[in-house]
């Protein structure tokens, strides 16, 4: 019995090392804004949670509608994550499934289980539990080795001076002229190129607003950056898309205007307003 248990442990360790080596071949984790098991985007904040878990572990996690240029040009650099729901009436059961660009399953986690009745908390607990095996992997992206280039044998250069009437060391005449010399018309015009006085205009660097990721907390959200570090806490109000700022250093509110989010607060210098780039 003991020997059988030892074999199972060694097999599990070997499988973990093999999976880790496979994941090291991929630079990105692609997180859908809407998982196939749901009928709308980021339902119960599942997309936000999955992206946060992978980013916290050190993976380069991106949403499927905002791929970096190199990933958009080569989808095989990333793995797409999906949720597999095996829940029943009393228990929420979730698995994370990672597939490559050919839709081949590279890794599937064990079931994460929750018996919480409230859907949002149940999905959060079961997804976090399913992610635990990945949490203990030592992931480091390893770029594929480039194929060796064939050696190029250069053919010898043969120079012939058979019809060259110029003497050795003579510098070529770089001046070009147009000349007319007849009894009726005498003219001389230099065709030598003239240096341009046009100056190159340097492009101004565009200012980008850092992305902040909204994570659900009690009565609202907390905004974290890519490190991840909590930047701001927002408390829900009775009005949609308006939140109170829960911060010891500033008081104000976060609100949505059109398609953009803004932070409005007051400090010693007066009232201020900043644009935020929030991903829910």
Short mmCIF file of C-alpha atoms in Angstrom, two decimals:
data_model
loop_
_atom_site.label_atom_id
_atom_site.label_comp_id
_atom_site.label_asym_id
_atom_site.label_seq_id
_atom_site.Cartn_x
_atom_site.Cartn_y
_atom_site.Cartn_z
CA UNK A 1 0.00 0.00 0.00
CA UNK A 2 2.84 2.41 0.92
CA UNK A 3 4.70 1.69 -2.30
CA UNK A 4 1.55 2.39 -4.34
CA UNK A 5 1.07 5.74 -2.55
CA UNK A 6 4.72 6.65 -3.22
CA UNK A 7 4.26 5.90 -6.93
CA UNK A 8 1.17 8.14 -7.06
CA UNK A 9 3.06 11.02 -5.36
CA UNK A 10 6.02 10.72 -7.75
CA UNK A 11 3.62 10.61 -10.71
CA UNK A 12 1.81 13.76 -9.50
CA UNK A 13 5.10 15.63 -9.07
CA UNK A 14 6.20 14.59 -12.54
CA UNK A 15 2.92 15.73 -14.06
CA UNK A 16 3.23 19.10 -12.30
CA UNK A 17 6.76 19.63 -13.59
CA UNK A 18 5.67 18.68 -17.12
CA UNK A 19 2.73 21.12 -17.02
CA UNK A 20 4.95 23.91 -15.70
CA UNK A 21 7.44 23.32 -18.53
CA UNK A 22 4.56 23.51 -21.04
CA UNK A 23 3.22 26.78 -19.61
CA UNK A 24 6.70 28.31 -19.77
CA UNK A 25 6.43 28.15 -23.58
CA UNK A 26 3.61 30.73 -23.64
CA UNK A 27 4.05 34.46 -23.07
CA UNK A 28 0.40 35.45 -22.63
CA UNK A 29 -2.80 34.27 -20.97
CA UNK A 30 -5.88 35.42 -22.91
CA UNK A 31 -8.90 36.05 -20.66
CA UNK A 32 -12.34 36.33 -22.32
CA UNK A 33 -14.46 39.31 -21.39
CA UNK A 34 -17.40 36.85 -21.53
CA UNK A 35 -16.86 33.21 -20.65
CA UNK A 36 -18.84 30.66 -22.68
CA UNK A 37 -20.79 29.49 -19.62
CA UNK A 38 -22.29 32.96 -19.06
CA UNK A 39 -24.72 35.13 -21.01
CA UNK A 40 -23.00 38.50 -20.45
CA UNK A 41 -19.56 40.04 -20.00
CA UNK A 42 -17.72 39.69 -16.70
CA UNK A 43 -20.70 38.08 -15.00
CA UNK A 44 -20.15 37.90 -11.22
CA UNK A 45 -16.76 39.63 -11.92
CA UNK A 46 -15.35 36.27 -13.08
CA UNK A 47 -13.25 37.74 -15.91
CA UNK A 48 -11.77 40.34 -13.57
CA UNK A 49 -10.97 37.67 -10.98
CA UNK A 50 -9.32 35.23 -13.43
CA UNK A 51 -7.18 38.00 -14.96
CA UNK A 52 -6.16 39.20 -11.51
CA UNK A 53 -5.13 35.69 -10.36
CA UNK A 54 -2.91 35.10 -13.41
CA UNK A 55 -1.39 38.60 -13.26
CA UNK A 56 -0.64 38.24 -9.55
CA UNK A 57 1.18 34.96 -10.24
CA UNK A 58 3.39 36.65 -12.86
CA UNK A 59 1.63 35.73 -16.10
CA UNK A 60 1.09 38.40 -18.76
CA UNK A 61 -2.72 38.25 -18.67
CA UNK A 62 -4.69 40.24 -21.27
CA UNK A 63 -8.36 40.53 -22.21
CA UNK A 64 -9.38 39.00 -25.53
CA UNK A 65 -10.50 42.36 -26.95
CA UNK A 66 -7.21 44.21 -26.24
CA UNK A 67 -4.38 41.99 -27.45
CA UNK A 68 -0.82 43.34 -27.78
CA UNK A 69 0.37 43.68 -31.38
CA UNK A 70 2.74 40.70 -31.28
CA UNK A 71 0.00 38.46 -29.83
CA UNK A 72 -2.56 39.69 -32.36
CA UNK A 73 -0.11 38.77 -35.14
CA UNK A 74 0.73 35.39 -33.57
CA UNK A 75 -2.02 33.93 -31.36
CA UNK A 76 0.14 30.88 -30.70
CA UNK A 77 2.18 32.96 -28.22
CA UNK A 78 -0.72 32.74 -25.74
CA UNK A 79 -3.08 30.31 -24.05
CA UNK A 80 -6.80 31.04 -23.81
CA UNK A 81 -8.43 30.33 -20.46
CA UNK A 82 -12.02 29.10 -20.20
CA UNK A 83 -14.20 28.07 -17.27
CA UNK A 84 -15.70 24.57 -17.09
CA UNK A 85 -18.78 24.46 -14.87
CA UNK A 86 -19.57 21.05 -13.31
CA UNK A 87 -21.84 22.43 -10.57
CA UNK A 88 -24.92 20.74 -9.17
CA UNK A 89 -27.89 22.05 -7.19
CA UNK A 90 -26.00 22.34 -3.89
CA UNK A 91 -22.36 22.83 -4.87
CA UNK A 92 -20.54 25.20 -7.25
CA UNK A 93 -17.72 23.38 -9.04
CA UNK A 94 -15.35 25.11 -11.47
CA UNK A 95 -12.27 24.17 -13.51
CA UNK A 96 -9.84 26.38 -15.42
CA UNK A 97 -9.03 25.07 -18.91
CA UNK A 98 -6.03 26.40 -20.88
CA UNK A 99 -6.03 25.82 -24.66
CA UNK A 100 -3.52 26.80 -27.35
CA UNK A 101 -4.12 28.45 -30.73
CA UNK A 102 -5.14 25.07 -32.21
CA UNK A 103 -7.76 24.61 -29.43
CA UNK A 104 -5.69 21.80 -27.91
CA UNK A 105 -6.07 21.55 -24.11
CA UNK A 106 -2.64 22.20 -22.56
CA UNK A 107 -3.74 22.12 -18.94
CA UNK A 108 -6.94 21.62 -16.94
CA UNK A 109 -7.05 22.30 -13.20
CA UNK A 110 -8.76 20.10 -10.62
CA UNK A 111 -12.23 21.15 -9.48
CA UNK A 112 -12.54 24.12 -7.19
CA UNK A 113 -15.54 23.65 -4.91
CA UNK A 114 -17.77 26.06 -2.98
CA UNK A 115 -20.97 25.49 -1.01
CA UNK A 116 -21.75 29.21 -0.63
CA UNK A 117 -25.30 29.98 -1.80
CA UNK A 118 -24.63 33.53 -3.08
CA UNK A 119 -23.48 33.18 -6.70
CA UNK A 120 -20.78 35.86 -6.77
CA UNK A 121 -19.04 34.58 -3.64
CA UNK A 122 -19.47 30.96 -4.75
CA UNK A 123 -17.79 31.56 -8.10
CA UNK A 124 -15.01 33.56 -6.45
CA UNK A 125 -14.26 30.78 -3.94
CA UNK A 126 -14.44 27.91 -6.46
CA UNK A 127 -12.30 29.69 -9.11
CA UNK A 128 -9.68 30.72 -6.53
CA UNK A 129 -9.59 27.14 -5.23
CA UNK A 130 -9.20 25.73 -8.77
CA UNK A 131 -6.30 28.13 -9.40
CA UNK A 132 -4.25 26.82 -6.42
CA UNK A 133 -2.19 24.24 -8.41
CA UNK A 134 -1.08 27.03 -10.80
CA UNK A 135 -0.28 29.23 -7.80
CA UNK A 136 2.42 26.76 -6.73
CA UNK A 137 4.06 26.51 -10.17
CA UNK A 138 7.33 28.34 -10.81
CA UNK A 139 6.32 29.99 -14.09
CA UNK A 140 8.93 31.80 -16.24
CA UNK A 141 8.38 32.53 -19.91
CA UNK A 142 11.00 30.90 -22.14
CA UNK A 143 11.15 32.23 -25.68
CA UNK A 144 11.56 29.50 -28.33
CA UNK A 145 15.09 29.06 -29.64
CA UNK A 146 15.67 30.41 -33.12
CA UNK A 147 16.48 27.88 -35.85
CA UNK A 148 20.16 27.97 -36.92
CA UNK A 149 20.72 29.90 -40.13
CA UNK A 150 22.51 28.12 -43.01
CA UNK A 151 26.02 29.31 -43.72
CA UNK A 152 26.31 31.51 -46.79
CA UNK A 153 29.38 30.99 -48.93
CA UNK A 154 30.27 34.23 -50.63
CA UNK A 155 31.42 34.04 -54.24
CA UNK A 156 34.75 35.83 -54.92
CA UNK A 157 34.32 39.31 -56.36
CA UNK A 158 36.06 39.75 -59.71
CA UNK A 159 36.97 43.32 -60.69
CA UNK A 160 37.94 44.08 -64.27
CA UNK A 161 39.84 47.22 -65.27
CA UNK A 162 39.89 46.34 -68.96
CA UNK A 163 37.94 49.42 -70.17
CA UNK A 164 38.69 51.72 -67.24
CA UNK A 165 40.42 54.84 -68.56
CA UNK A 166 40.63 56.62 -65.18
CA UNK A 167 43.92 56.71 -63.38
CA UNK A 168 44.25 54.98 -59.99
CA UNK A 169 43.50 57.33 -57.11
CA UNK A 170 41.49 59.80 -59.21
CA UNK A 171 38.50 61.15 -57.32
CA UNK A 172 35.20 61.14 -59.20
CA UNK A 173 33.81 64.51 -60.17
CA UNK A 174 30.62 65.01 -58.12
CA UNK A 175 29.59 68.20 -59.92
CA UNK A 176 26.93 67.95 -62.59
CA UNK A 177 26.47 70.76 -65.10
CA UNK A 178 24.24 71.50 -68.04
CA UNK A 179 26.06 73.47 -70.74
CA UNK A 180 25.10 74.80 -74.16
CA UNK A 181 27.87 76.24 -76.40
CA UNK A 182 26.83 77.26 -79.91
CA UNK A 183 27.38 80.51 -81.85
CA UNK A 184 23.73 81.41 -81.31
CA UNK A 185 23.36 80.31 -77.64
CA UNK A 186 25.83 80.35 -74.77
CA UNK A 187 24.66 79.08 -71.30
CA UNK A 188 25.97 77.28 -68.22
CA UNK A 189 23.82 75.85 -65.39
CA UNK A 190 25.00 73.91 -62.36
CA UNK A 191 22.94 70.78 -61.58
CA UNK A 192 24.82 70.01 -58.36
CA UNK A 193 22.42 68.89 -55.56
CA UNK A 194 21.72 71.55 -52.91
CA UNK A 195 21.34 70.56 -49.25
CA UNK A 196 17.77 70.82 -47.97
CA UNK A 197 16.96 73.31 -45.20
CA UNK A 198 13.92 71.32 -44.02
CA UNK A 199 14.04 70.15 -40.40
CA UNK A 200 12.60 66.94 -39.08
CA UNK A 201 9.67 67.48 -36.72
CA UNK A 202 9.90 65.31 -33.64
CA UNK A 203 6.68 63.60 -32.61
CA UNK A 204 5.46 64.37 -29.13
CA UNK A 205 5.10 61.34 -26.91
CA UNK A 206 1.47 60.51 -26.24
CA UNK A 207 0.39 60.46 -22.62
CA UNK A 208 -1.21 57.16 -21.66
CA UNK A 209 -3.45 56.62 -18.66
CA UNK A 210 -2.41 53.53 -16.63
CA UNK A 211 -4.96 50.72 -16.46
CA UNK A 212 -6.62 50.09 -13.10
CA UNK A 213 -8.41 46.76 -12.53
CA UNK A 214 -11.66 46.73 -10.53
CA UNK A 215 -11.87 43.96 -7.94
CA UNK A 216 -15.16 43.42 -6.09
CA UNK A 217 -15.12 44.10 -2.36
CA UNK A 218 -17.91 44.55 0.18
CA UNK A 219 -20.13 47.46 -0.89
CA UNK A 220 -18.04 48.33 -3.93
CA UNK A 221 -14.69 47.82 -5.67
CA UNK A 222 -11.01 48.34 -5.10
CA UNK A 223 -8.83 49.53 -7.99
CA UNK A 224 -5.43 47.86 -8.37
CA UNK A 225 -2.60 48.52 -10.80
CA UNK A 226 -0.50 45.91 -12.63
CA UNK A 227 1.92 45.36 -9.74
CA UNK A 228 -0.81 44.69 -8.24
CA UNK A 229 -1.19 47.51 -5.69
CA UNK A 230 -4.45 48.89 -4.30
CA UNK A 231 -4.72 52.47 -5.60
CA UNK A 232 -8.26 53.40 -4.60
CA UNK A 233 -11.40 52.01 -2.97
CA UNK A 234 -14.86 52.88 -4.29
CA UNK A 235 -18.08 52.55 -2.28
CA UNK A 236 -21.40 52.06 -4.11
CA UNK A 237 -24.10 54.72 -3.96
CA UNK A 238 -27.79 54.56 -4.84
CA UNK A 239 -26.99 56.06 -8.26
CA UNK A 240 -25.54 53.87 -11.01
CA UNK A 241 -21.90 54.58 -12.04
CA UNK A 242 -21.30 56.95 -9.11
CA UNK A 243 -19.04 55.81 -6.24
CA UNK A 244 -17.73 57.49 -3.11
CA UNK A 245 -13.95 57.42 -2.57
CA UNK A 246 -12.89 55.52 0.56
CA UNK A 247 -9.43 57.01 1.15
CA UNK A 248 -7.71 58.61 4.16
CA UNK A 249 -5.77 61.09 1.99
CA UNK A 250 -8.60 62.45 -0.18
CA UNK A 251 -12.38 62.67 -0.27
CA UNK A 252 -14.37 62.72 -3.45
CA UNK A 253 -16.20 60.52 -5.91
CA UNK A 254 -15.67 58.38 -9.01
CA UNK A 255 -18.25 58.74 -11.78
CA UNK A 256 -18.78 57.77 -15.41
CA UNK A 257 -19.26 60.43 -18.07
CA UNK A 258 -19.96 59.09 -21.55
CA UNK A 259 -17.55 56.16 -22.02
CA UNK A 260 -14.93 57.51 -19.57
CA UNK A 261 -14.42 57.33 -15.81
CA UNK A 262 -13.31 60.32 -13.74
CA UNK A 263 -12.07 60.89 -10.18
CA UNK A 264 -13.13 64.22 -8.67
CA UNK A 265 -11.73 65.31 -5.32
CA UNK A 266 -10.59 68.37 -3.38
CA UNK A 267 -7.25 69.05 -1.72
CA UNK A 268 -5.42 72.09 -0.30
CA UNK A 269 -4.99 73.60 -3.79
CA UNK A 270 -8.67 73.28 -4.68
CA UNK A 271 -10.99 71.03 -6.67
CA UNK A 272 -9.38 68.56 -9.12
CA UNK A 273 -10.56 66.04 -11.71
CA UNK A 274 -8.58 63.13 -13.18
CA UNK A 275 -9.51 60.64 -15.90
CA UNK A 276 -9.27 56.95 -14.92
CA UNK A 277 -8.81 53.90 -17.14
CA UNK A 278 -10.83 51.25 -15.28
CA UNK A 279 -11.19 47.63 -16.42
CA UNK A 280 -14.10 45.80 -14.74
#
